[in-house]
Amino acid sequence: MWYTARFLFLLFFMVSQSWKMTLFTCMGLPIIWVIPKLIGQFHQTIAIKVQESLAKANQVATETFSNMKTVRSFANEDGETERYRRQLEDTYSLNKKEAVGYAASTWSNSITTLALKVFILYYGGTLVTRGTVSSGDLVSFILYELQFASAVEGVMRAYPDVRKAIGGSQKIFEYLDRKPQTPPDGTLAPETLQGHIQFKNVRFSYPVTAEENKIVLKDVSLELKPGQTTALVGLNRSGKTTCVKLLERFYQPQAGEIQLDGKPLQSYKDQYLHDKIAVVSQDCVLFGRSVRENIKYGYEDASDEEMHRAAKLASAHDFIMGLPSQYDTDAGEKGGQVAGGQKQRISIARALIRRPKILILDNATSDLDVENEHQVYQALLNQTNRCTVLLISNQMNVVEKANHIVVLSEGVIQEEGSHGELLEKGGLYADMVRKYKMGFQRKEEKRNDAQS
């Protein structure tokens, strides 16, 4: 604003001294302005590349530090260091180009403004010799022009920096300008919820490329009844976890509808929905705080009695009481201070303390031994009369206890029914049970051989 005001006022005084020399000066401005214009575009392009290069370097560093155990176990510290060095070399080369551009910009700005001053002096001298302009007016004009040139130089110096800032913030504005595809929050929050869930011809796909999508669920229709345990089984990539993500409203069905107690799932308030649905996944996450705070996460008003009850149901109370500070023991960053099975049991307790109407267990006991797994599921199945349970597990000895079993294969429901009914059919489920038992027998034989 300061340079713009100086520019306008000085231009007015220059016109009052000599309109011819002012016109001559203005004719030279477009030539002078071309250079910072080009340099500004160059700075913007380089700034975008620098941001991308730094992002790649930061990604390497973040991946390395977050997976340090894997890096060390494969003795690849030097390899990761080299990867990071190569990324920084790319950033360094871009910074050198930026520095060359800055030097060229400064040099060219100085040369062009100096050339303009020389030409004005020469042209003003010819006007004085012709008697068109007095020597006093020429001196006054030159003084004004010096200030005018400094204003122009200031704008020319600032312009590339502004373009660089635009380039550096381009990604931010892209994110700000993105329109969310999630539907607006619903309005339903009934006092009582039965927990009756229905998938009606649900179709969903993940984008693979800009033009191609991978269909995960193909017109899936299933029902989760209140007070019952429904098991969802199938091979990897059959769409089991996708069903969970759709229930949590992390994604929206691309066709069909999911209903809760006869109402569309998206018509419920998001906060209400997540208060009523508790999910325990295989990759459970704990926070760097005490075990007490982790169990009461999102439900801080719960009493210690409720916390102990949930921990006992999750078969976690006994090992927690054996920790150095019991429930006040720090779980460590991402739960690093407790074992994998203990982490899963704390996560199950965190879900049960909310007394959810819908409980989703997605391979929630994959890190538990057989005895603890049996105790946890025995306690959970005793609670099914209070809520709807969706069970996803590869352990067939757990799945067979469910009231209803749904078999998914390549996004399509192949079979459904009770454990006995599906075994009689002799289809995909019976084949999975047979393979599981064979694998379990091999493990038992190896363990017996090791003991002998």
XYZ file of C-alpha atoms in Angstrom:
452
model
C 0.000 0.000 0.000
C 2.873 2.346 0.833
C 4.610 1.739 -2.492
C 1.340 2.086 -4.398
C 0.600 5.445 -2.754
C 4.125 6.696 -3.511
C 3.774 5.468 -7.093
C 0.557 7.422 -7.695
C 1.626 10.669 -6.001
C 5.038 10.732 -7.692
C 3.423 10.015 -11.046
C 1.186 13.059 -10.541
C 4.143 15.350 -9.723
C 6.156 13.969 -12.636
C 3.322 14.766 -15.061
C 3.179 18.316 -13.640
C 6.897 18.774 -14.409
C 6.976 17.221 -17.895
C 4.345 15.037 -19.483
C 6.747 14.046 -22.263
C 9.387 12.649 -19.909
C 6.608 11.001 -17.845
C 5.281 9.321 -20.990
C 8.815 8.226 -21.882
C 9.202 6.774 -18.360
C 5.879 4.929 -18.539
C 6.825 3.462 -21.936
C 9.830 1.818 -20.278
C 7.813 0.342 -17.393
C 6.312 -2.631 -19.338
C 9.814 -3.698 -20.389
C 10.991 -3.472 -16.779
C 7.919 -5.347 -15.511
C 8.409 -8.334 -17.841
C 11.445 -9.545 -15.883
C 9.834 -9.772 -12.400
C 6.752 -11.276 -14.044
C 8.813 -14.131 -15.496
C 10.881 -14.475 -12.331
C 7.684 -14.555 -10.257
C 6.293 -17.450 -12.290
C 9.623 -19.251 -11.915
C 9.555 -18.715 -8.122
C 5.985 -20.030 -7.914
C 6.867 -23.181 -9.864
C 9.992 -23.804 -7.780
C 8.091 -23.196 -4.523
C 5.561 -25.915 -5.443
C 8.384 -28.350 -6.252
C 10.187 -27.500 -2.990
C 6.992 -28.188 -1.006
C 6.544 -31.555 -2.717
C 10.209 -32.439 -2.199
C 10.041 -31.563 1.504
C 6.855 -33.600 1.864
C 8.594 -36.657 0.402
C 11.600 -36.169 2.699
C 9.324 -35.813 5.732
C 7.440 -38.935 4.710
C 10.691 -40.933 4.688
C 11.624 -39.595 8.141
C 8.146 -40.230 9.595
C 7.984 -43.779 8.239
C 11.461 -44.547 9.566
C 10.864 -43.254 13.090
C 7.400 -44.813 13.391
C 8.706 -48.214 12.232
C 12.086 -48.146 13.944
C 11.785 -51.730 15.183
C 11.325 -53.005 11.630
C 14.207 -50.875 10.360
C 16.539 -52.179 13.056
C 15.446 -55.788 12.726
C 16.430 -55.700 9.038
C 19.592 -53.664 9.771
C 18.538 -51.032 7.252
C 19.465 -47.867 9.160
C 22.008 -46.924 6.499
C 19.490 -47.569 3.730
C 16.885 -45.276 5.285
C 19.554 -42.634 5.928
C 20.540 -42.800 2.268
C 16.907 -42.477 1.170
C 16.504 -39.386 3.332
C 19.778 -37.933 2.044
C 18.651 -38.383 -1.588
C 15.376 -36.602 -0.873
C 17.219 -33.717 0.806
C 19.587 -33.540 -2.182
C 16.559 -32.965 -4.411
C 15.376 -30.186 -2.099
C 18.878 -28.698 -2.033
C 19.127 -28.638 -5.845
C 15.744 -26.907 -6.058
C 16.894 -24.349 -3.475
C 20.003 -23.672 -5.574
C 17.805 -23.016 -8.612
C 15.711 -20.690 -6.480
C 18.848 -18.848 -5.342
C 20.028 -18.471 -8.959
C 16.609 -17.084 -9.872
C 16.777 -14.623 -6.984
C 20.260 -13.446 -8.020
C 19.185 -13.066 -11.640
C 16.095 -11.165 -10.544
C 18.084 -8.735 -8.360
C 20.707 -8.165 -11.063
C 18.183 -7.664 -13.874
C 16.031 -5.314 -11.763
C 19.042 -3.141 -10.969
C 20.263 -3.078 -14.589
C 16.852 -2.248 -16.070
C 16.090 0.541 -13.586
C 19.601 1.973 -14.110
C 19.114 1.838 -17.874
C 15.797 3.673 -17.493
C 17.479 6.434 -15.467
C 20.248 6.842 -18.085
C 17.748 7.088 -20.932
C 15.655 9.622 -19.001
C 18.754 11.760 -18.367
C 19.661 11.583 -22.044
C 16.140 12.396 -23.219
C 15.753 15.154 -20.605
C 19.067 16.678 -21.752
C 17.814 16.848 -25.368
C 14.606 18.549 -24.182
C 16.648 21.124 -22.240
C 18.830 21.894 -25.292
C 15.670 22.418 -27.362
C 14.254 24.725 -24.721
C 11.164 22.574 -24.140
C 12.056 21.946 -20.499
C 14.050 24.163 -18.145
C 17.081 22.812 -16.327
C 15.298 23.360 -12.987
C 12.312 21.264 -14.123
C 14.697 18.553 -15.303
C 16.401 18.445 -11.882
C 13.002 18.326 -10.128
C 11.813 15.574 -12.468
C 14.979 13.527 -11.901
C 14.506 13.783 -8.121
C 10.900 12.645 -8.473
C 11.944 9.893 -10.879
C 14.529 8.562 -8.413
C 11.801 8.155 -5.796
C 9.491 6.739 -8.451
C 12.136 4.194 -9.476
C 12.638 3.115 -5.867
C 8.881 2.504 -5.580
C 8.950 0.461 -8.784
C 11.962 -1.522 -7.509
C 10.158 -2.219 -4.243
C 7.165 -3.635 -6.104
C 9.481 -5.622 -8.401
C 11.280 -7.114 -5.390
C 8.050 -7.983 -3.608
C 6.269 -9.525 -6.585
C 8.460 -12.675 -6.868
C 8.165 -13.204 -3.108
C 4.378 -12.971 -3.371
C 4.370 -15.514 -6.214
C 6.630 -17.775 -4.162
C 4.207 -17.559 -1.227
C 1.320 -18.409 -3.564
C 3.198 -21.455 -4.809
C 4.060 -22.562 -1.276
C 0.446 -22.270 -0.112
C -1.184 -23.727 -3.210
C -1.812 -27.126 -1.598
C -3.404 -25.464 1.444
C -5.889 -23.610 -0.736
C -6.617 -26.803 -2.681
C -7.614 -28.503 0.578
C -9.641 -25.489 1.715
C -11.514 -25.352 -1.595
C -12.411 -29.052 -1.599
C -16.102 -29.773 -1.182
C -16.821 -32.550 1.351
C -18.663 -35.500 -0.129
C -20.090 -36.659 3.190
C -23.802 -35.986 3.644
C -24.917 -33.463 6.274
C -25.273 -34.649 9.857
C -28.598 -36.286 10.658
C -31.149 -35.209 13.229
C -32.283 -38.462 14.858
C -31.197 -39.183 18.444
C -33.893 -41.388 20.007
C -33.802 -42.137 23.721
C -34.066 -45.886 23.114
C -32.334 -47.839 20.378
C -32.971 -51.507 19.581
C -29.875 -51.972 17.419
C -31.612 -53.678 14.479
C -29.358 -53.253 11.415
C -30.249 -54.043 7.817
C -28.018 -53.879 4.737
C -30.255 -53.540 1.672
C -28.542 -54.144 -1.677
C -25.438 -52.231 -0.568
C -22.804 -51.627 -3.223
C -19.407 -50.042 -2.576
C -16.106 -49.652 -4.424
C -12.692 -48.129 -3.737
C -11.011 -45.928 -6.352
C -7.957 -47.615 -7.882
C -7.190 -44.954 -10.484
C -8.932 -41.790 -11.620
C -10.897 -43.829 -14.180
C -11.203 -47.221 -12.482
C -12.900 -48.382 -9.275
C -12.542 -51.725 -7.507
C -15.938 -53.082 -6.456
C -15.751 -54.501 -2.918
C -19.421 -55.082 -2.076
C -21.923 -56.182 -4.718
C -25.585 -55.752 -3.710
C -25.040 -57.103 -0.190
C -28.161 -57.671 1.905
C -27.884 -58.908 5.485
C -29.542 -58.420 8.857
C -28.119 -57.990 12.369
C -30.809 -58.694 14.941
C -30.843 -57.212 18.462
C -29.675 -59.533 21.197
C -27.924 -61.850 18.754
C -24.367 -62.419 17.605
C -23.902 -62.347 13.839
C -20.579 -63.602 12.515
C -19.198 -62.320 9.212
C -16.594 -64.650 7.743
C -14.724 -64.939 4.486
C -11.319 -64.919 2.895
C -9.120 -61.822 2.838
C -10.406 -58.945 0.680
C -13.935 -60.338 0.714
C -15.358 -57.046 2.080
C -15.801 -57.811 5.797
C -13.955 -54.747 7.154
C -15.641 -52.544 4.546
C -18.997 -53.439 6.107
C -17.654 -52.203 9.449
C -16.453 -48.919 7.935
C -19.858 -48.375 6.348
C -21.548 -49.001 9.702
C -19.278 -46.427 11.316
C -20.159 -43.994 8.488
C -16.528 -43.543 7.526
C -17.775 -44.185 3.986
C -21.158 -43.946 2.303
C -22.744 -46.726 0.217
C -22.662 -45.948 -3.487
C -25.908 -47.847 -3.961
C -28.447 -49.407 -1.643
C -29.116 -48.408 1.953
C -28.152 -49.268 5.522
C -30.996 -48.974 8.032
C -30.858 -48.799 11.825
C -34.165 -49.590 13.532
C -35.905 -49.043 10.203
C -34.418 -45.553 9.630
C -31.589 -44.703 7.196
C -28.232 -44.695 8.954
C -27.337 -41.201 7.666
C -30.460 -39.735 9.323
C -28.927 -40.239 12.806
C -26.691 -37.679 14.464
C -23.062 -38.629 14.051
C -22.201 -38.159 17.743
C -25.223 -40.199 18.812
C -24.331 -42.981 16.403
C -20.768 -43.318 17.678
C -21.998 -43.275 21.256
C -24.171 -46.299 20.498
C -21.681 -48.227 18.308
C -18.446 -49.549 19.818
C -15.774 -51.035 17.577
C -12.730 -53.090 18.570
C -10.454 -53.737 15.605
C -7.374 -55.868 15.139
C -5.118 -52.797 14.948
C -6.271 -51.274 18.228
C -4.635 -48.004 19.280
C -3.876 -46.828 22.803
C -2.817 -43.312 23.740
C 0.258 -42.206 25.668
C -1.558 -41.869 28.971
C -2.615 -44.091 31.876
C -4.566 -47.325 31.474
C -7.422 -45.680 33.392
C -7.616 -42.812 30.891
C -7.437 -45.205 27.951
C -10.362 -47.295 29.217
C -12.427 -44.182 30.016
C -11.497 -42.502 26.701
C -14.538 -40.595 25.400
C -16.463 -41.591 28.562
C -14.543 -39.707 31.253
C -17.548 -39.470 33.585
C -17.603 -43.251 34.105
C -17.073 -44.446 37.649
C -14.243 -46.724 38.740
C -16.822 -49.420 39.366
C -17.901 -49.300 35.724
C -14.260 -49.344 34.669
C -13.504 -52.433 36.775
C -16.608 -54.198 35.438
C -15.574 -53.546 31.817
C -11.999 -54.650 32.511
C -13.203 -57.905 34.083
C -15.481 -58.623 31.109
C -12.476 -58.074 28.827
C -10.314 -60.362 30.979
C -8.004 -57.405 31.611
C -8.507 -56.665 35.325
C -6.075 -59.277 36.629
C -3.080 -58.251 34.517
C -3.814 -54.539 35.100
C -3.670 -55.083 38.861
C -0.240 -56.651 38.336
C 1.142 -53.537 36.614
C 3.499 -51.247 38.631
C 0.845 -48.560 39.221
C -2.160 -50.720 38.360
C -4.780 -48.614 36.539
C -2.562 -45.505 36.750
C 0.274 -47.182 34.836
C 1.309 -45.266 31.710
C 0.491 -47.302 28.589
C 3.267 -45.545 26.641
C 3.163 -44.014 23.182
C 0.671 -46.007 21.057
C 0.452 -48.475 23.942
C 4.082 -49.485 23.609
C 4.458 -50.292 27.316
C 1.940 -53.170 27.228
C 1.953 -56.397 25.225
C -0.176 -56.896 22.102
C -2.720 -59.133 23.814
C -2.958 -56.775 26.784
C -3.488 -53.858 24.419
C -6.406 -55.672 22.781
C -8.029 -56.449 26.128
C -7.739 -52.794 27.207
C -9.362 -51.811 23.900
C -12.204 -54.255 24.487
C -12.704 -52.797 27.989
C -12.755 -49.302 26.433
C -15.586 -50.438 24.166
C -17.580 -52.266 26.855
C -17.515 -49.434 29.406
C -19.834 -47.438 27.130
C -22.494 -50.186 27.311
C -23.022 -49.954 23.541
C -26.164 -51.083 21.755
C -24.059 -52.339 18.848
C -20.705 -54.031 19.459
C -18.406 -54.761 16.507
C -15.444 -57.088 17.022
C -13.150 -57.079 13.984
C -10.511 -59.752 14.751
C -10.418 -58.181 18.208
C -8.615 -61.090 19.889
C -6.030 -61.982 17.239
C -3.140 -61.466 19.708
C -4.662 -63.430 22.596
C -3.787 -66.984 23.528
C -6.482 -69.671 23.377
C -7.334 -69.494 27.085
C -7.714 -65.698 27.244
C -9.581 -65.653 23.952
C -12.070 -68.190 25.290
C -12.568 -66.154 28.497
C -13.124 -62.906 26.597
C -15.616 -64.348 24.139
C -17.428 -66.244 26.858
C -17.938 -62.958 28.722
C -18.920 -61.102 25.539
C -21.417 -63.708 24.400
C -23.083 -63.505 27.797
C -23.748 -59.821 27.070
C -25.440 -60.349 23.703
C -28.916 -60.117 25.221
C -28.159 -56.436 25.855
C -26.770 -55.465 22.450
C -26.273 -56.419 18.822
C -22.906 -58.069 18.179
C -21.152 -58.245 14.808
C -18.262 -60.681 14.996
C -15.499 -60.865 12.399
C -12.907 -63.521 13.109
C -10.684 -66.096 11.449
C -11.011 -68.390 14.478
C -13.728 -70.875 13.517
C -14.043 -72.169 17.074
C -15.260 -68.668 17.997
C -17.431 -68.162 14.918
C -19.384 -71.370 15.486
C -20.844 -69.924 18.712
C -22.599 -67.117 16.821
C -26.375 -67.215 16.387
C -26.144 -66.431 12.696
C -23.205 -66.756 10.284
C -22.842 -64.870 6.995
C -20.193 -66.002 4.487
C -18.785 -63.321 2.163
C -16.777 -64.110 -0.942
C -15.555 -61.461 -3.388
C -18.137 -58.966 -2.163
C -21.107 -61.330 -2.493
C -22.951 -63.273 0.231
C -22.423 -66.921 -0.644
C -24.056 -68.599 2.363
C -25.786 -67.775 5.623
C -27.286 -69.706 8.474
C -26.257 -71.374 11.719
C -23.057 -73.347 12.185
C -24.806 -76.695 11.827
C -26.808 -75.646 8.762
C -23.729 -74.385 6.927
C -21.774 -77.555 7.710
C -24.596 -79.651 6.243
C -24.459 -77.620 3.007
C -20.798 -78.564 2.566
C -20.009 -75.274 0.844
C -17.426 -72.549 1.382
C -17.998 -72.325 5.151
C -17.580 -76.087 5.634
C -14.357 -75.912 3.620
C -13.046 -73.050 5.814
C -13.882 -75.037 8.988
C -12.125 -78.112 7.638
C -8.968 -76.149 6.757
C -9.005 -74.421 10.149
C -9.205 -77.736 12.006
C -6.375 -79.179 9.912
C -4.212 -76.161 10.677
C -5.089 -76.329 14.356
C -4.170 -80.051 14.486
C -0.789 -79.337 12.886
C -0.081 -76.681 15.497
C -1.015 -79.087 18.293
C 1.229 -81.782 16.846
C 4.167 -79.378 16.572
C 3.630 -78.212 20.141
C 3.455 -81.784 21.436
C 6.635 -82.662 19.512
C 8.395 -79.642 20.985
C 7.346 -80.588 24.505
C 8.431 -84.202 24.051
